[in-house]
């Protein structure tokens, strides 16, 4: 025998069957996989129904004889369609991260819509939002949500065929399929699923051929009522160098953004992550991490790890001083401190009002609006409490600040001018503090 082990035997069987009946041999025999070899039966997995039928009709005899010759046993060959999840190719099988479940996902204002839409989709594939497009900066939980959907679907809908790949894997599979002249295999892998999940589709940029194939995959699934979920680091409309027709399809269903988490959400995430690892964490340590690591949840986890590692090496319990010591260098380098003064400077400059006006009791629209915008920005860009923010703006109490924040949030939902203004101001403030 040329190769050893069951897999080797299987390869030899396929090779022998090819040699025995070259007329009926096909290139896609490469994709056949060994399912089992036991009880006088050799189970063979085929990529799709058509292949399976072909083998049953034309090749049963040659495979039976080949199997007998190679193994020296009287074996009967059995063909069956297998899903990708059953195929042992590690690049293709569904590898779900055990921690990335809905239970372990902390929901807050920054990710509420994305979370809710993922839950809805997982409960009813193809029927709610199709496609579902989630976008947001790196480290804000897109991949986590995708795994959570797949995990949920696997649990709830037995038999649903799921394909979860990064866009890079999708592109590489496609390139490999072309090189190997096996486009049919590729297509059957991606077009016969109930749920196709592709992470980081910004990777399609400037990949014309892959976009073309992706377009057809999308249409095949969409027209068949199958669910598609995509993520990217930006909304569809900002995806340059992606074909217009794809961008428009990305917008057909629901587009949900994820923003950086608020202070409260960051605390809850730190606590959740500590809890997952079986670590005790006090409120002051959780707050300290949440105050100092703001933009990226992956870094929140990193901070947690750094602190526990230091506590371990110094053989001390995790406390605020240990946390401060552990993150000292990191924070000085990486974290920008935005102060309320930075915010007030930008807002007063933009609206041409004075700080004294904002702090005064005046209630005219030309003063209340900038005042409320200050409160809203301070709430979102700094770690200050409602009381502290109210204090800076004329000694107002925390309910006034809360009211201002919810009012601006409400306006933001319908008024694109306000949205643009706040983005502009935030950017300006960030630039000032970075510089
Ligand atoms: P992205 O794909 O957007 O770059 P990931 O999904 O890889 O981000 O998330 C980075 C890390 O942050 C992961 O460990 C993930 O579990 C964690 N994470 C992100 N958002 C949340 C959340 N809302 N609750 C709990 N963990 C989160
Ligand atoms: Mg990701």
PDB file of C-alpha atoms and ligand atoms in Angstrom, residues 100 136-144 146-147 199-200 202 231 298, ligand 2:
ATOM      1  CA  UNK A 100     -18.535  33.704  21.995  1.00  0.00           C
ATOM      2  CA  UNK A 136     -17.909  48.602  13.494  1.00  0.00           C
ATOM      3  CA  UNK A 137     -14.270  49.173  14.322  1.00  0.00           C
ATOM      4  CA  UNK A 138     -11.977  46.359  15.249  1.00  0.00           C
ATOM      5  CA  UNK A 139     -12.448  44.770  18.653  1.00  0.00           C
ATOM      6  CA  UNK A 140     -16.051  45.787  19.212  1.00  0.00           C
ATOM      7  CA  UNK A 141     -17.636  42.338  19.106  1.00  0.00           C
ATOM      8  CA  UNK A 142     -18.581  41.611  15.491  1.00  0.00           C
ATOM      9  CA  UNK A 143     -16.954  38.195  15.362  1.00  0.00           C
ATOM     10  CA  UNK A 144     -18.311  37.391  18.805  1.00  0.00           C
ATOM     11  CA  UNK A 146     -21.377  35.921  14.480  1.00  0.00           C
ATOM     12  CA  UNK A 147     -20.224  32.950  16.507  1.00  0.00           C
ATOM     13  CA  UNK A 199     -16.710  38.059   8.529  1.00  0.00           C
ATOM     14  CA  UNK A 200     -14.826  41.197   7.464  1.00  0.00           C
ATOM     15  CA  UNK A 202     -14.035  44.787   3.532  1.00  0.00           C
ATOM     16  CA  UNK A 231     -19.612  42.093   8.891  1.00  0.00           C
ATOM     17  CA  UNK A 298      -9.969  43.348  23.087  1.00  0.00           C
TER      18      UNK A 298
HETATM   19 MG1  LIG B   2     -13.601  40.161  13.920  1.00  0.00          MG
END
